[in-house]
PDB file of C-alpha atoms in Angstrom:
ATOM      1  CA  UNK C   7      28.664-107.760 -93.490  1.00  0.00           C
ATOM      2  CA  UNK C   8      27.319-109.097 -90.416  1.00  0.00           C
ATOM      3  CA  UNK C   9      27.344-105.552 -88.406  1.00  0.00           C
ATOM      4  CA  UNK C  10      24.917-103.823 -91.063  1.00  0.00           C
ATOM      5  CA  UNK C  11      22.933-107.096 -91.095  1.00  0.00           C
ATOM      6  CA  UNK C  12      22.496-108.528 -87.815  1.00  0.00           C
ATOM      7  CA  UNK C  13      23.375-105.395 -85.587  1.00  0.00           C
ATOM      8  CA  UNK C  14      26.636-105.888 -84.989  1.00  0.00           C
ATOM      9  CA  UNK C  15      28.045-105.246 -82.143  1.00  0.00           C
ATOM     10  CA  UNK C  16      25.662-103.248 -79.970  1.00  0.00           C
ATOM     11  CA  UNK C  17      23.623-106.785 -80.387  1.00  0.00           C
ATOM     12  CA  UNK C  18      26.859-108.568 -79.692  1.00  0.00           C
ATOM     13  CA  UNK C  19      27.154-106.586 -76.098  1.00  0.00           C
ATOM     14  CA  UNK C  20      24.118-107.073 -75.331  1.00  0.00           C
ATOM     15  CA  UNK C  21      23.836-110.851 -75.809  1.00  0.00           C
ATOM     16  CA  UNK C  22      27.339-110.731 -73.488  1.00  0.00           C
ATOM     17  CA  UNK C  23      25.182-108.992 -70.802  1.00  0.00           C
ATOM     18  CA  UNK C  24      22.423-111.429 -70.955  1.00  0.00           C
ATOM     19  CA  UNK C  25      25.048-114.097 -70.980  1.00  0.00           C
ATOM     20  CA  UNK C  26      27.269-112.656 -68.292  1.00  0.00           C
ATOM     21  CA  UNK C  27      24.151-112.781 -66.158  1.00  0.00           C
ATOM     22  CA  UNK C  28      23.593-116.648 -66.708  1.00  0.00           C
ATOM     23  CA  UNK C  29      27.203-117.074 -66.054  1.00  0.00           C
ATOM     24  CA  UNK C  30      26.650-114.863 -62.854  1.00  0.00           C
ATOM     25  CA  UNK C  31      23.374-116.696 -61.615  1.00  0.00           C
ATOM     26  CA  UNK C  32      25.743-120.059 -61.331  1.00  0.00           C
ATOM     27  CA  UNK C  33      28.158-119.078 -60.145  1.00  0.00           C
ATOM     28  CA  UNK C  34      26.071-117.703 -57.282  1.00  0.00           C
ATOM     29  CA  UNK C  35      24.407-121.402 -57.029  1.00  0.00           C
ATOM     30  CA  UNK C  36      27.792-122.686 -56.463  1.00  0.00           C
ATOM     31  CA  UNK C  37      28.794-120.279 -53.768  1.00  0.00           C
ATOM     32  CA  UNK C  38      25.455-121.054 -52.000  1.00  0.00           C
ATOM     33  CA  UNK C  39      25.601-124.374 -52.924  1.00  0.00           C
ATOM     34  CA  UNK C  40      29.210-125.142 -51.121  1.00  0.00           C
ATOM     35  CA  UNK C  41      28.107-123.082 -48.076  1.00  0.00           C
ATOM     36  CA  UNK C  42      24.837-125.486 -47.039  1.00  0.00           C
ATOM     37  CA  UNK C  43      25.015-128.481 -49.024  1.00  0.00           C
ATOM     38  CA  UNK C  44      25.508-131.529 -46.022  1.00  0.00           C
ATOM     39  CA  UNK C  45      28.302-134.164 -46.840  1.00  0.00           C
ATOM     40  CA  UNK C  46      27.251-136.649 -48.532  1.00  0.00           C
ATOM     41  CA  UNK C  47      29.027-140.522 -49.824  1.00  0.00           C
ATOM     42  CA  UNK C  48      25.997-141.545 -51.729  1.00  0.00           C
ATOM     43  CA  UNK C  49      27.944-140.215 -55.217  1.00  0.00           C
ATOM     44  CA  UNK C  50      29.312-142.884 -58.220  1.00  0.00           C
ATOM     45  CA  UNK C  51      31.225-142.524 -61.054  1.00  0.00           C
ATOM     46  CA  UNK C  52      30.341-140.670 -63.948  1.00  0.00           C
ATOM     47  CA  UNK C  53      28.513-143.089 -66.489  1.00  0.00           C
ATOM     48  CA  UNK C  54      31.266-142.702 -69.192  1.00  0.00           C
ATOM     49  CA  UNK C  55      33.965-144.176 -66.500  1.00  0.00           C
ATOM     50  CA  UNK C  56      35.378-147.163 -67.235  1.00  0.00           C
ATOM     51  CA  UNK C  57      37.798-147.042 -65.097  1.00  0.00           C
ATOM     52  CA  UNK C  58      36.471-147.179 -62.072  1.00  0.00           C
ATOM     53  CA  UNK C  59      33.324-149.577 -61.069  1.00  0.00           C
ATOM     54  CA  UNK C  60      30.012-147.563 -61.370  1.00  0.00           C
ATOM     55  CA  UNK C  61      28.731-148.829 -57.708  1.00  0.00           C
ATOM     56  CA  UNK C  62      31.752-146.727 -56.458  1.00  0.00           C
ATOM     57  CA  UNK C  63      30.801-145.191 -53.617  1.00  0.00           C
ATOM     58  CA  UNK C  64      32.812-141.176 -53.772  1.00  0.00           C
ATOM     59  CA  UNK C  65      32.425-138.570 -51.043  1.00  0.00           C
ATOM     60  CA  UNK C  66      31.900-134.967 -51.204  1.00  0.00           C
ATOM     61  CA  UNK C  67      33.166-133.938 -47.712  1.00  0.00           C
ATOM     62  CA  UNK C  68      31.752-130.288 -47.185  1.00  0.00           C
ATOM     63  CA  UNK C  69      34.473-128.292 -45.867  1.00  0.00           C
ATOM     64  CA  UNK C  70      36.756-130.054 -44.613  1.00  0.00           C
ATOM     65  CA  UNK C  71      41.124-129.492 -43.700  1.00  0.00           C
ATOM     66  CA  UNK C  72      41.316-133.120 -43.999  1.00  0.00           C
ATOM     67  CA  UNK C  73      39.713-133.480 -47.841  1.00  0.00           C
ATOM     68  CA  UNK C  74      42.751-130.152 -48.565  1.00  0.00           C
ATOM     69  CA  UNK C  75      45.457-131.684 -47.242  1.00  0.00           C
ATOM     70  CA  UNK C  76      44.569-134.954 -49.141  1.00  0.00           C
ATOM     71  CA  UNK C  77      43.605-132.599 -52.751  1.00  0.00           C
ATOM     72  CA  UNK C  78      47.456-130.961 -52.630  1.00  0.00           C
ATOM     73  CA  UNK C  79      49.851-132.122 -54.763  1.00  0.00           C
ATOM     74  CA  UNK C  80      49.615-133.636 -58.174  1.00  0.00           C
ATOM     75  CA  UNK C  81      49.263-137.084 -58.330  1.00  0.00           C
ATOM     76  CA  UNK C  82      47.945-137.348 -61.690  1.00  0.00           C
ATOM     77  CA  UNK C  83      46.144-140.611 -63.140  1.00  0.00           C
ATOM     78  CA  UNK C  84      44.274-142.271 -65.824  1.00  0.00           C
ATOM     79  CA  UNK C  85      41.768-139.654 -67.173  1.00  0.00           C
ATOM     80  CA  UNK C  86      38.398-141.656 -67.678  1.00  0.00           C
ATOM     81  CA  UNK C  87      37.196-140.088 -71.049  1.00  0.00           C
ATOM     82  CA  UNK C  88      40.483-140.868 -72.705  1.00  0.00           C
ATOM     83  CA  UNK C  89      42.226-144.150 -70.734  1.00  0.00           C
ATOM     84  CA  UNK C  90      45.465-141.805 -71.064  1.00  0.00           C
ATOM     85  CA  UNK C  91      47.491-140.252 -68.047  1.00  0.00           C
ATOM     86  CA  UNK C  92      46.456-136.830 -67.489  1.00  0.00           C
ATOM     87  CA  UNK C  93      49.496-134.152 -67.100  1.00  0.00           C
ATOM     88  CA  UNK C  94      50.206-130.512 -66.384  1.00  0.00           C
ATOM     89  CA  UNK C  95      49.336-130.057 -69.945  1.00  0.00           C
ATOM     90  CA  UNK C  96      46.124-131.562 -70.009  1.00  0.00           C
ATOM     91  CA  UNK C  97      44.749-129.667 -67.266  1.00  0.00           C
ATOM     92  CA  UNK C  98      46.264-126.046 -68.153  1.00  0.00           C
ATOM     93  CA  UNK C  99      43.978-126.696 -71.628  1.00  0.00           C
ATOM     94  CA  UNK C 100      40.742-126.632 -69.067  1.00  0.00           C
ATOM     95  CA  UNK C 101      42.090-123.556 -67.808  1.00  0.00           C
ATOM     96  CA  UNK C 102      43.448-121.620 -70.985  1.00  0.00           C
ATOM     97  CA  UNK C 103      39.878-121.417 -72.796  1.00  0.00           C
ATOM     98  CA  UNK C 104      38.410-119.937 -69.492  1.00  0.00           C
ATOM     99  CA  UNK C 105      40.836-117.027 -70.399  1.00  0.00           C
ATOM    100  CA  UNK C 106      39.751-117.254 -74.247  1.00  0.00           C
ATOM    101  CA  UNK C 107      37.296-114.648 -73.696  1.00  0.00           C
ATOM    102  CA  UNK C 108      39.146-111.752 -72.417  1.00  0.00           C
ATOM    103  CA  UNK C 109      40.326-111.422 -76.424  1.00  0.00           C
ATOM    104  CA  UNK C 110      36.542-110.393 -77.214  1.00  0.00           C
ATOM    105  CA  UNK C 111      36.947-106.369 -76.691  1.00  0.00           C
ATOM    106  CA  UNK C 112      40.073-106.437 -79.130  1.00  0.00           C
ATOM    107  CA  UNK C 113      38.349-108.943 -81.614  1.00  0.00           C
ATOM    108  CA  UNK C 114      35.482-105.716 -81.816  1.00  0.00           C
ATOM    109  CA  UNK C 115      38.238-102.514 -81.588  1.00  0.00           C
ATOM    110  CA  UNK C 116      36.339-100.848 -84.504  1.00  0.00           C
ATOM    111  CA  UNK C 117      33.114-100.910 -83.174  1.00  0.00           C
ATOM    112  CA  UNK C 118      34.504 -99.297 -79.672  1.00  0.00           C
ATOM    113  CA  UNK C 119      34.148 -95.556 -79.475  1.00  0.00           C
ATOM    114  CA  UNK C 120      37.483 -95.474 -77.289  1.00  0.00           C
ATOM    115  CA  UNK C 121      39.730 -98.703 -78.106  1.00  0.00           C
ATOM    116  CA  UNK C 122      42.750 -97.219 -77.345  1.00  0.00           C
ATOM    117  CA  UNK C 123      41.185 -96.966 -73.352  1.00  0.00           C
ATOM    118  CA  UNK C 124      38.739 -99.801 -73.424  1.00  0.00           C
ATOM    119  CA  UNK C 125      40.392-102.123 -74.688  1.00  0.00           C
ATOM    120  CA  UNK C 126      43.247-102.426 -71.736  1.00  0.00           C
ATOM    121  CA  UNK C 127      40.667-101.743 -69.223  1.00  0.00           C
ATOM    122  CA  UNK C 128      38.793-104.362 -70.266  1.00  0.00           C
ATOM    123  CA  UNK C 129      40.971-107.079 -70.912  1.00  0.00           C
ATOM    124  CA  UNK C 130      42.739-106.162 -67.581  1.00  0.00           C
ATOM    125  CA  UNK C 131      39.139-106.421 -65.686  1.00  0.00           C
ATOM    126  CA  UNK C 132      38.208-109.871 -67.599  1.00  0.00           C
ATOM    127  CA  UNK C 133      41.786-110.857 -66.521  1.00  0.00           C
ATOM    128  CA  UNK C 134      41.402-109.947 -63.076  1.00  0.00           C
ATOM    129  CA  UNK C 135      37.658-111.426 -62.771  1.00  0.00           C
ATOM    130  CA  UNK C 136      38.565-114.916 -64.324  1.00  0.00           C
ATOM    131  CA  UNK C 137      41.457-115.154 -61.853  1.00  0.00           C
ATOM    132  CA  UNK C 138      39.551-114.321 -58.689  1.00  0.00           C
ATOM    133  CA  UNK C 139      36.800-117.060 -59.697  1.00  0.00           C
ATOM    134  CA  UNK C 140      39.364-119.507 -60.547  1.00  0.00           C
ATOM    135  CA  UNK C 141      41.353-119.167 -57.549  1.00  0.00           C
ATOM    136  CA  UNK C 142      38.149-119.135 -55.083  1.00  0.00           C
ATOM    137  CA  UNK C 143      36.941-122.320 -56.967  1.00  0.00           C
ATOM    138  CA  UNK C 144      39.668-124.547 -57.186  1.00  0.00           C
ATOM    139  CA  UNK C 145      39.988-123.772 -53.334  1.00  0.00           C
ATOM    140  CA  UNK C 146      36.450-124.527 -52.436  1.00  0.00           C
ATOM    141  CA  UNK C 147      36.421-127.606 -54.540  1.00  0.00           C
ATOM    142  CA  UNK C 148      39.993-127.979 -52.534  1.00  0.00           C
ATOM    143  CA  UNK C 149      38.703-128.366 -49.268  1.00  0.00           C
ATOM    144  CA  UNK C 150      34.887-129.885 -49.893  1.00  0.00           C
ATOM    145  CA  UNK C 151      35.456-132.734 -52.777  1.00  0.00           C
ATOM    146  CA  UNK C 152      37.210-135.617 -52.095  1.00  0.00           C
ATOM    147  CA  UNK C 153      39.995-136.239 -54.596  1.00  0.00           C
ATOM    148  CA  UNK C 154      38.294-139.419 -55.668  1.00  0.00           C
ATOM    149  CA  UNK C 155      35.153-138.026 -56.720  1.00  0.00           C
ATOM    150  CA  UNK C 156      37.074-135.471 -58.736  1.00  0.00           C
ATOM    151  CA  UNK C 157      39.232-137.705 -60.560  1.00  0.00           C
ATOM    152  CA  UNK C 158      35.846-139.834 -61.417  1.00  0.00           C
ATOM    153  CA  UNK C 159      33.581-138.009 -62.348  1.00  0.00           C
ATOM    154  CA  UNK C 160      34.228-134.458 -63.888  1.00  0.00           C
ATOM    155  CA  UNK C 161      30.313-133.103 -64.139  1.00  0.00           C
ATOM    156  CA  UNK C 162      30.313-133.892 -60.293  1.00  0.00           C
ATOM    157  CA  UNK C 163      28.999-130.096 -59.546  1.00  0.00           C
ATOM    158  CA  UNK C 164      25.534-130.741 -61.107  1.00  0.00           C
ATOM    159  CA  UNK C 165      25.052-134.199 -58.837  1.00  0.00           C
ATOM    160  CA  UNK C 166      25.950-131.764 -55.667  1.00  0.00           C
ATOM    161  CA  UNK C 167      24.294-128.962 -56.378  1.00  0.00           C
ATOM    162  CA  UNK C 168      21.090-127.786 -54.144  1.00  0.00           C
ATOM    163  CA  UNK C 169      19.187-126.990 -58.294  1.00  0.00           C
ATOM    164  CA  UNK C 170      20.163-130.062 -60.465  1.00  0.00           C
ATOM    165  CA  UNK C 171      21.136-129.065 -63.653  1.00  0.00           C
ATOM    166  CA  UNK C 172      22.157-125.750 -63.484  1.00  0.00           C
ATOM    167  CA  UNK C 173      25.873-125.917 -62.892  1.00  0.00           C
ATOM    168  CA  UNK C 174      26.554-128.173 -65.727  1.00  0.00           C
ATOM    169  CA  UNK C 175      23.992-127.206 -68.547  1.00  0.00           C
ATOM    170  CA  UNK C 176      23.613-123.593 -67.945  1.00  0.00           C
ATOM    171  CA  UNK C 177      27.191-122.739 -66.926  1.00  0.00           C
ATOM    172  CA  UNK C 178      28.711-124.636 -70.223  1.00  0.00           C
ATOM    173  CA  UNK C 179      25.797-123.967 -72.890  1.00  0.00           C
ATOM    174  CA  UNK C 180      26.561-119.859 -71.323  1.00  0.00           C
ATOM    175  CA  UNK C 181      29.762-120.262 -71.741  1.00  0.00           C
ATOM    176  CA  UNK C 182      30.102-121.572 -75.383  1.00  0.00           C
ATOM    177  CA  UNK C 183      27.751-119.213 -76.601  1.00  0.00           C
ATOM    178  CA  UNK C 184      30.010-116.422 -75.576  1.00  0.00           C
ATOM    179  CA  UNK C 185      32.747-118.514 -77.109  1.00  0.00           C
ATOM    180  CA  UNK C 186      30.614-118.519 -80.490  1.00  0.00           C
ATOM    181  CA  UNK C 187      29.678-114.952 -80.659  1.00  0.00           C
ATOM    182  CA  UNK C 188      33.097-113.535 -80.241  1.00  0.00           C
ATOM    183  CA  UNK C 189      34.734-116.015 -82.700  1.00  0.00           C
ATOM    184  CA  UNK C 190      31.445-114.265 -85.212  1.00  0.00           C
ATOM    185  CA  UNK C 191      32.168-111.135 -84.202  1.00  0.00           C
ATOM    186  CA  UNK C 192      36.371-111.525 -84.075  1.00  0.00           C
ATOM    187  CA  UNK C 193      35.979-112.746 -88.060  1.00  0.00           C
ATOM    188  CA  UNK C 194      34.109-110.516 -89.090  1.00  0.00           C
ATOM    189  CA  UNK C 195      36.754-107.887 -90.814  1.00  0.00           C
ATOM    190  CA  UNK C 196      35.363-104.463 -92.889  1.00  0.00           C
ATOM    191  CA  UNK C 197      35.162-104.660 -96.362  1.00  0.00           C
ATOM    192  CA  UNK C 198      37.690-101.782 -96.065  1.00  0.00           C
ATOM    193  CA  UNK C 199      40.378-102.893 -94.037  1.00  0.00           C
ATOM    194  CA  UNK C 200      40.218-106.164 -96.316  1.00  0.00           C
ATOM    195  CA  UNK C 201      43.289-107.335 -98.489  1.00  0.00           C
ATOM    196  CA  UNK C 202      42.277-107.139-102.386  1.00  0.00           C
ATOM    197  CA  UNK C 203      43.904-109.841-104.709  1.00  0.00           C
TER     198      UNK C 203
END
């Protein structure tokens, strides 16, 4: 199996650390990067949008009560990847496999010296962490991104950010390799516990 071959899950948790430190490292770029970057209207539509002409001018405001007021609400439109009118649905599915991960400690309960104590712990702490970064986001973006540049063009934290590149590659490529691993790990099932024919 993959735990006597590979190292299992002590190499599993530590990958996750490494990871979790990526994951860490941007979102500390972002934090710095919404407190000093200037406002700027020198920003165009992503390169896949069709919808709306490239030479598009789109603002990112800085903070700003005006750019929040404007953000509230719904007012959902024509998603650019797919020419099909986003809903609530369509956006709770970017949410839901941000909270994916929290499943990770119960995918690896045998390999846990105490399960029965880590397990809710740390699904409760995941829980807790992914809510307090979600929250504090979608407010920043809230009250520094001008709804038009977030309806146009969906990588628009790498184009703001102070180190190009790091928000979008780092963040996601972090982010499915954690997704990988624990779908490994999660299949992986002991020769014991397994159902014979």
């Amino acid at each position: 199996g993959i735990n006597a071959e590979y190292g299992g899950a002590e190499m599993f948790a530590k990958t996750n650390i490494l990871i979790f430190g990526v994951v860490i490292v941007t979102l500390i770029v972002n934090i710095v990067n919404f407190i000093i970057r200037k406002p700027t209207d020198d920003l165009h539509p992503s390169s896949e949008n069709h919808v709306l002409n490239a030479s598009a001018n789109l603002s990112y405001t800085s903070w700003s009560k005006d750019t929040f007021l404007e953000n509230r609400g719904t007012n959902y439109t024509t998603d650019y990847t797919t020419n099909h009118l986003t809903s609530f649905e369509s956006v709770f599915a970017v949410l839901f496999t941000g909270f994916t991960g929290v499943f990770a400690g119960s995918n690896m309960s045998g390999d846990l010296k105490n399960a029965s104590k880590s397990i809710p712990v740390g699904t409760m702490l995941a829980c807790i962490f992914s809510y307090v970064v979600y929250i504090f986001l979608v407010f920043t973006i809230a009250f520094t991104s001008s709804r038009l540049l977030l309806q146009n063009d969906y990588l628009f934290l790498e184009h703001i950010c102070i180190v190009p590149g790091i928000n979008a590659e780092y963040g996601q490529f972090s982010n499915n390799e954690f997704l990988l691993l624990s779908t490994v790990v999660g299949s992986n099932v002991p020769q014991t516990t397994r159902h014979r024919p």
